[in-house]
Short mmCIF file of C-alpha atoms and ligand atoms in Angstrom, two decimals:
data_model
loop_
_atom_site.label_atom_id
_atom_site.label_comp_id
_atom_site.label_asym_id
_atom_site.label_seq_id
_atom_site.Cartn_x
_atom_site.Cartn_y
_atom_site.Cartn_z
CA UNK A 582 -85.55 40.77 21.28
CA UNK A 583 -84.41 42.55 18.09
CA UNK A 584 -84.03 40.55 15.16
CA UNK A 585 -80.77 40.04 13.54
CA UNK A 586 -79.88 39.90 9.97
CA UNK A 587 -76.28 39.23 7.90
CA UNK A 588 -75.56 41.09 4.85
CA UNK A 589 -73.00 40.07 2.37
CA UNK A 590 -71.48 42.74 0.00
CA UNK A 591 -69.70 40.79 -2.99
CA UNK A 592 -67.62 42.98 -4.62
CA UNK A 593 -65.14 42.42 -7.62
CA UNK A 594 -62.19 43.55 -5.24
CA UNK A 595 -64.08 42.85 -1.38
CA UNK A 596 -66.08 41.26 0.13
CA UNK A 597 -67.88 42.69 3.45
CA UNK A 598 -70.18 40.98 5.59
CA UNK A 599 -71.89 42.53 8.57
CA UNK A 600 -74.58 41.12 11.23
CA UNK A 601 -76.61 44.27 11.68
CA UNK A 602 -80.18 44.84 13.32
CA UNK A 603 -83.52 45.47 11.91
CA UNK A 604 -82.62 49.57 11.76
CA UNK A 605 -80.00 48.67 10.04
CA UNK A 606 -77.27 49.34 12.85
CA UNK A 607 -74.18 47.35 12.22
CA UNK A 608 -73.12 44.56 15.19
CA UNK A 609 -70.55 43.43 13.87
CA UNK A 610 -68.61 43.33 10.58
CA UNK A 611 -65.36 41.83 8.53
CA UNK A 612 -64.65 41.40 5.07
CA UNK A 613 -61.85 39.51 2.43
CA UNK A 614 -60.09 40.59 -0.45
CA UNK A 615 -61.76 39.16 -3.71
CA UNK A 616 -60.39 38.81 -7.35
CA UNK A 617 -61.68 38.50 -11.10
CA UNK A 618 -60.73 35.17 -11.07
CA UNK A 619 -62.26 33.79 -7.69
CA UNK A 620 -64.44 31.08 -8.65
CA UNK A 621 -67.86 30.53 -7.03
CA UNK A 622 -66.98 27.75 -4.59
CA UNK A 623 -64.10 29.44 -3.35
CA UNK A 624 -66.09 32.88 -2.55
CA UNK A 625 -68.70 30.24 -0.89
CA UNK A 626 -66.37 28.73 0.95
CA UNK A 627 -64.93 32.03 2.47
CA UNK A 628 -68.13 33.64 3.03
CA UNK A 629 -69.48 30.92 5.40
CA UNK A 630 -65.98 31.05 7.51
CA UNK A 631 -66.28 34.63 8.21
CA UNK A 632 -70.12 34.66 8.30
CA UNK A 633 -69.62 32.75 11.35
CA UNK A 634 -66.42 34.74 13.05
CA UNK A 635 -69.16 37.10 13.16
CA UNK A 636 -70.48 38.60 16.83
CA UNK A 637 -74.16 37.90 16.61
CA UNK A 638 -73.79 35.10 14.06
CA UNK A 639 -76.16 33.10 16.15
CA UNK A 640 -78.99 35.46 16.32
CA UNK A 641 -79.08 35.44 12.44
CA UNK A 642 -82.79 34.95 11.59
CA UNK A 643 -81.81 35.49 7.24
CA UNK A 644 -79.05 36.17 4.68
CA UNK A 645 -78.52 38.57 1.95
CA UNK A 646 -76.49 38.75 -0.13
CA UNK A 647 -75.41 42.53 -3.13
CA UNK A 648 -74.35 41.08 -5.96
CA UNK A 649 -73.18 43.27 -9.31
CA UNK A 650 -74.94 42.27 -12.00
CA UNK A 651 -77.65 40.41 -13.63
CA UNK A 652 -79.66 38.57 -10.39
CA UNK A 653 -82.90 36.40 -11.16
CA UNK A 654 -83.39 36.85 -7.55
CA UNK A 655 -86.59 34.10 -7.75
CA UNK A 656 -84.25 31.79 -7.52
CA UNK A 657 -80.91 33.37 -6.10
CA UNK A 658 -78.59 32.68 -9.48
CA UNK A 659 -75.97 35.24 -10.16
CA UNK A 660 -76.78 34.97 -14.56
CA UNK A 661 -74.13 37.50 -14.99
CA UNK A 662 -71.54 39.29 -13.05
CA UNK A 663 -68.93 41.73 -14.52
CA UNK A 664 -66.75 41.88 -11.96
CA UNK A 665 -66.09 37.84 -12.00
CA UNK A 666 -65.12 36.15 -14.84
CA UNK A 667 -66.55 33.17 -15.99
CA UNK A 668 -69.60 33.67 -13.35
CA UNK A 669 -72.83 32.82 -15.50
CA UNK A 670 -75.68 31.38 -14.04
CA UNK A 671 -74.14 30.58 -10.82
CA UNK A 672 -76.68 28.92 -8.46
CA UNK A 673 -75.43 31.01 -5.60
CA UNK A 674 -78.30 30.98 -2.60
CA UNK A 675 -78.33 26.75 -3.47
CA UNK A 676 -74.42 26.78 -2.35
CA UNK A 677 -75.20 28.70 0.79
CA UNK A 678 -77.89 27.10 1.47
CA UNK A 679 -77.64 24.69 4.68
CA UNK A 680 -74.25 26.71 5.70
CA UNK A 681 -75.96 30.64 6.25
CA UNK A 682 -79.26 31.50 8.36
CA UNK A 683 -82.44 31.09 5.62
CA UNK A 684 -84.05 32.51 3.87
CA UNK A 685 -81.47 33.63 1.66
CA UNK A 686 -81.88 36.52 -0.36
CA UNK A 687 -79.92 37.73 -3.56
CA UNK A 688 -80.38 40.91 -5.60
CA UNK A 689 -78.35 43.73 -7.54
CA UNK A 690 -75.81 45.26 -5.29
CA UNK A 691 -77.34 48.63 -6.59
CA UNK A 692 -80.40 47.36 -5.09
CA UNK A 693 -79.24 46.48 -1.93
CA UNK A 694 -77.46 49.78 -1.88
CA UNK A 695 -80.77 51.76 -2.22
CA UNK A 696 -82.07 49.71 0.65
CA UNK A 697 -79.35 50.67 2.83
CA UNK A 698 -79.86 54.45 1.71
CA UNK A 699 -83.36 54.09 2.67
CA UNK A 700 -82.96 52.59 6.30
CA UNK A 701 -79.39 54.94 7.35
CA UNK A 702 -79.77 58.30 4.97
CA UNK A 703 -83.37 58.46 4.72
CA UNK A 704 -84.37 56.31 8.07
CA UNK A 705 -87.06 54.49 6.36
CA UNK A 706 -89.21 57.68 6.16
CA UNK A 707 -88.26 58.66 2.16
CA UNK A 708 -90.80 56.22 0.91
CA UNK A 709 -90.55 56.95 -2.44
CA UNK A 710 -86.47 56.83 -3.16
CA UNK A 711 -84.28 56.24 -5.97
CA UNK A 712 -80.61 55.72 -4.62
CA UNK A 713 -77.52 56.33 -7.69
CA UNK A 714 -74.20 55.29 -7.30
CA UNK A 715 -71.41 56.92 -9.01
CA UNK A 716 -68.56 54.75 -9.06
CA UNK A 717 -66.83 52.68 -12.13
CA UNK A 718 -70.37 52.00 -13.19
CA UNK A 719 -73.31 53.97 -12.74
CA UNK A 720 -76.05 51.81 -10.24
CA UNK A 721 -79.75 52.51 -9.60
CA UNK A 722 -81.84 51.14 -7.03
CA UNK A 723 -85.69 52.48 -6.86
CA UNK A 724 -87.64 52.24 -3.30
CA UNK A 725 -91.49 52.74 -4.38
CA UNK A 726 -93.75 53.11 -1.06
CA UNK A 727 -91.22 51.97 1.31
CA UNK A 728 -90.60 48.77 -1.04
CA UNK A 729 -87.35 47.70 -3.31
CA UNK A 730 -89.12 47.65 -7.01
CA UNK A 731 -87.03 44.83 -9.21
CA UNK A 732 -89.23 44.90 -12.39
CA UNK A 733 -90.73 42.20 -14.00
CA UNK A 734 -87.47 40.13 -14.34
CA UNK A 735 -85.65 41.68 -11.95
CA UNK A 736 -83.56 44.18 -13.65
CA UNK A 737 -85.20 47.77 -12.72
CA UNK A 738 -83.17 50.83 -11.80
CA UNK A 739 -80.30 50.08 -14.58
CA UNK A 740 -80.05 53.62 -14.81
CA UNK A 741 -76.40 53.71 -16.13
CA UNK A 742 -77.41 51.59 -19.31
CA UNK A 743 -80.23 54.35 -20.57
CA UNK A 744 -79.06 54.64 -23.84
CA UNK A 745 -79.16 58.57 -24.58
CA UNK A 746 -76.01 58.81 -27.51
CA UNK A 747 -76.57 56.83 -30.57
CA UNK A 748 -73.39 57.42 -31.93
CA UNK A 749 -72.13 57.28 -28.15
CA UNK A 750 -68.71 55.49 -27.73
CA UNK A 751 -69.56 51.69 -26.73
CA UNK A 752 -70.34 50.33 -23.02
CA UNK A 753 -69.31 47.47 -21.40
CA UNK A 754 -72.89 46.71 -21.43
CA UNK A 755 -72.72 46.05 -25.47
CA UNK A 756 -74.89 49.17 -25.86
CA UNK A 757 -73.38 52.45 -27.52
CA UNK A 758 -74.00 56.14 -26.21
CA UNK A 759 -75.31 54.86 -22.21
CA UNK A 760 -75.14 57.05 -19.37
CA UNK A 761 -72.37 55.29 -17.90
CA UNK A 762 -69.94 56.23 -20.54
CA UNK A 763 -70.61 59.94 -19.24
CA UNK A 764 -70.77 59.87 -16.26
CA UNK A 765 -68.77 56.59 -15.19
CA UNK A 766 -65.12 57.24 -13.10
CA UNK A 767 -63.42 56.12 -15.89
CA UNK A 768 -64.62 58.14 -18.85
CA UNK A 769 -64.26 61.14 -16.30
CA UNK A 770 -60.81 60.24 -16.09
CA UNK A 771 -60.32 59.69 -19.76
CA UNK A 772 -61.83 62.73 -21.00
CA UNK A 773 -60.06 64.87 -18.26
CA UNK A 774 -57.09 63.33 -19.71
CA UNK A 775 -57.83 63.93 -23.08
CA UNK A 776 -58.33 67.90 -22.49
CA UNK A 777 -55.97 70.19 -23.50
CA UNK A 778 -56.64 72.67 -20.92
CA UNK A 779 -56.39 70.12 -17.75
CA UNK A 780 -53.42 68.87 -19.48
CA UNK A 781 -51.49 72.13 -19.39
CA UNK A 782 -52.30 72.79 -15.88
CA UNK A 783 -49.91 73.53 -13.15
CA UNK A 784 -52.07 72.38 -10.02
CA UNK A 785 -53.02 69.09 -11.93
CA UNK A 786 -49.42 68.29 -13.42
CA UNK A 787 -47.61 68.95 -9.45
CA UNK A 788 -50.82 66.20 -8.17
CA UNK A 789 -49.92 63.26 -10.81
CA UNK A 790 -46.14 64.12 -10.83
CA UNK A 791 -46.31 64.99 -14.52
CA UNK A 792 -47.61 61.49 -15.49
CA UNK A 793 -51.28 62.55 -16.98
CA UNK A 794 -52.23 58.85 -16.81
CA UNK A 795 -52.45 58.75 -13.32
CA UNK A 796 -55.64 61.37 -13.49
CA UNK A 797 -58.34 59.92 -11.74
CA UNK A 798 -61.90 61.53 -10.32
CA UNK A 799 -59.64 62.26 -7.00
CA UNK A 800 -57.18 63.92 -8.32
CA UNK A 801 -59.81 66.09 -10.09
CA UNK A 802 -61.23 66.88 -6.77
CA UNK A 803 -58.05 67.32 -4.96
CA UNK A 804 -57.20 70.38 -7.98
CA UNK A 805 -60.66 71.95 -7.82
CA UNK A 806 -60.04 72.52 -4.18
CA UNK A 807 -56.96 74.23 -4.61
CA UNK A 808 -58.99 75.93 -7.01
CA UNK A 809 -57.67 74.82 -10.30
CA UNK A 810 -60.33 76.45 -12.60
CA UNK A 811 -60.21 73.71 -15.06
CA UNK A 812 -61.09 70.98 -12.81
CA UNK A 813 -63.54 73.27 -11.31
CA UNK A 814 -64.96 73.37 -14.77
CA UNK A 815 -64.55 69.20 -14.96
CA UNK A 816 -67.02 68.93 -12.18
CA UNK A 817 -69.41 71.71 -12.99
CA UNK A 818 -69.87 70.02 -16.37
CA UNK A 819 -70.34 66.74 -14.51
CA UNK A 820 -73.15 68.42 -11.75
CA UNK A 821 -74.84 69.87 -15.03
CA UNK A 822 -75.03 66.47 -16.80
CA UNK A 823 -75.90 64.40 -13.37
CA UNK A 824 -78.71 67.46 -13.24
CA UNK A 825 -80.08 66.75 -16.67
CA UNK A 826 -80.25 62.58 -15.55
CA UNK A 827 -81.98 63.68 -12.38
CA UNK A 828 -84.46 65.92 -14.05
CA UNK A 829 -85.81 63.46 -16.19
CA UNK A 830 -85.47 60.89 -12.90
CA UNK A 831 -87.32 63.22 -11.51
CA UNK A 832 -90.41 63.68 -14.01
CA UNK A 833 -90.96 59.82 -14.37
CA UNK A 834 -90.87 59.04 -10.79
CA UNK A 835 -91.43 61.87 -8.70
CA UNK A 836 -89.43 60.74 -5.72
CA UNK A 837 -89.40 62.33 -2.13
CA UNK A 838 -85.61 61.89 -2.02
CA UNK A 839 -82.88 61.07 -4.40
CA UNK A 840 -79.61 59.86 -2.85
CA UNK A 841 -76.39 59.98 -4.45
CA UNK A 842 -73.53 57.39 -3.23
CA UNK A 843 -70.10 55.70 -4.53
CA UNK A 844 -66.83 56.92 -5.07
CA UNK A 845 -67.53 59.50 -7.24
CA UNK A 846 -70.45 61.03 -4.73
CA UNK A 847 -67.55 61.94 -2.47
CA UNK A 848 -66.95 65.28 -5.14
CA UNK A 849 -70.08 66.38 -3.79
CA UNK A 850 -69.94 69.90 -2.52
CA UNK A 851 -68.09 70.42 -5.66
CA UNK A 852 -71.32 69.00 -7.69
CA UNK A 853 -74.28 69.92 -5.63
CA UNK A 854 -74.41 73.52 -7.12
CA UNK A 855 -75.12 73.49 -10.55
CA UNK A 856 -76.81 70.29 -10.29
CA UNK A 857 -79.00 71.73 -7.87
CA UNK A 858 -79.33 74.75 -10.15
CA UNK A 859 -79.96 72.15 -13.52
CA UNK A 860 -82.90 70.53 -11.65
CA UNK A 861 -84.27 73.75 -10.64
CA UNK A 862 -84.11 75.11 -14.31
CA UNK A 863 -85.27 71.98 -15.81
CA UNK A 864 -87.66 69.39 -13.70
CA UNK A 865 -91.03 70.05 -13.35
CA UNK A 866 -91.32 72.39 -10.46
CA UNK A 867 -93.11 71.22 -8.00
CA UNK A 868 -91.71 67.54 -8.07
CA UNK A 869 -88.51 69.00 -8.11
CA UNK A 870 -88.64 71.12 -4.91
CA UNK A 871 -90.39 68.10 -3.34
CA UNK A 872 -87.28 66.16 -4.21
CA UNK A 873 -84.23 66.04 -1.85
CA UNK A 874 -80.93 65.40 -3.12
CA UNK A 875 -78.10 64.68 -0.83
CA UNK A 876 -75.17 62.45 -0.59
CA UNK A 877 -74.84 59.54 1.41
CA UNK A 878 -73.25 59.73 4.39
CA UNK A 879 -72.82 55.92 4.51
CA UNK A 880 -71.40 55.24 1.00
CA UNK A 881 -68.83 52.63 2.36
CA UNK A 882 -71.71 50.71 4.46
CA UNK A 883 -74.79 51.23 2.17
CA UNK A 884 -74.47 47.83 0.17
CA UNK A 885 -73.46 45.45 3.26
CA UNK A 886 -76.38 47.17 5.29
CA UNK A 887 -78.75 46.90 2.49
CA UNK A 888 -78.02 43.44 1.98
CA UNK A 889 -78.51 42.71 4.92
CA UNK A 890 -82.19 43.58 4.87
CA UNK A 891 -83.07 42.68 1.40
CA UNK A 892 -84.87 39.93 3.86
CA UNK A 893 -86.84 42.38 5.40
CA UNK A 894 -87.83 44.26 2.24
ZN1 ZN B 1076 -74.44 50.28 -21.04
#
């Protein structure tokens, strides 16, 4: 009989849980809205009366559980998370313990995301795989022979907070100049907004209704495909700096596949060229045509899923 597994997703605005088998096919899923201000017993609470609405719940053989943030996943404490305030050093796996299947597992969310992009976009056959999400922050999970790598204290693949500015404006990290602050939704949005060329134009200004604040990385996508030329520029810009990251991803770790997920990811097609074209011209050559880049076609499921078999890693 297959073996069963639930995955819990624990987002600053959701929560998802699934029960999904060892290939990572979901069984069943549900999920709650979740807050800033939830506090730790009340998120425990919750998760252990859906966990067990779920179909399947009874087959559970182990939990895990994506967390943002700072995870000493030794001993399953959240130390930091930025999406809850006032959660530090929150002895998470010890409240869940007794009330989900065991063992219970807790890691990065970015993590658990790269695990899920290793079982559903790369079917566990990309053994060497480092999996990026584009979203509000920028996430990194790495998958070295098949395996999730955490580091020596469990931070690896915190490839948004590679400091590459030093004069760069400051992160939410404390750090000045990271990747995140140029490639993150939000400075996309703000420096869009700040342009005068996207502020002048006619495709963009119809979108937002003349209120510039309301830019966001959709509405830059929406006006490249009506072929604004300026947003078309935006995202170029954006595929040639996500090419330059990759390149040098690419000469430390020589991976077989590189997977791209988050909201951002879903610009894709718009991206794909010149970042395609900025590896090409600037990775070493054979790692780099070794390397395939694609976006996930599971971005909503990838950190439920991969939770779900941090267990299994
Ligand atoms: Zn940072």
């Amino acid at each position: 009989m297959k073996r069963f597994y639930l995955g819990i997703d624990l987002g600053g605005s959701e929560v998802k849980l699934a029960v999904v088998d060892e290939k990572g096919a979901i069984i069943d899923k549900n999920s709650f809205s979740n807050n800033y201000l939830s506090t730790p017993k009340d998120v425990a609470a919750k998760i252990t009366n859906y966990a067990k609405k779920l179909k399947g719940f009874g087959r559970v053989s182990a939990t895990g559980i994506g967390v943002a943030g700072d995870i000493d996943q030794k001993t399953g404490v959240v130390r930091f998370s930025p999406n809850m305030k006032n959660w530090k050093n929150i002895h998470l796996g010890a409240m869940l313990k007794n009330k989900l299947p065991s063992p219970i597992v807790i890691d990065n969310d970015a993590n658990a995301a790269a695990l899920g992009a290793f079982w559903l976009d790369a079917k566990g056959a990309a053994k060497n795989l480092i999996c990026i999400t584009l979203g509000t922050g920028i996430g990194g999970g790495l998958i070295f022979g098949g395996k999730l790598y955490t580091g020596s204290t469990g931070s690896a693949g915190e490839i948004g907070h590679i400091p590459i500015d030093p004069y760069g404006a400051k992160c939410n990290c404390g750090n000045h100049g990271c990747i995140e602050r140029y490639l993150g939704a939000n400075y996309l949005s703000e420096s869009a907004r700040n342009d005068p060329k996207i502020q002048k134009s006619a495709i963009i200004n119809k979108l937002v209704k003349g209120d510039l604040s309301a830019i966001t990385p959709k509405i830059l996508s929406t006006a490249a495909l009506k072929g604004d030329k300026n947003a078309l520029r935006v995202w170029k810009c954006y595929g040639e700096k996500l090419g330059i990251i990759l390149s040098a991803v690419i000469n430390l770790l020589n991976p077989d596949m590189i997977v791209l997920a988050g909201g951002v990811s879903k610009a894709g097609p718009l991206i794909m060229g010149p970042l395609v074209k900025t590896i090409n011209d600037r990775a070493f050559k054979t790692a780099a045509r070794k390397c395939k880049v694609i976006i996930s076609h599971y971005t909503k499921r990838l950190g439920v899923v991969g939770s779900a078999l941090l267990t299994k890693n």
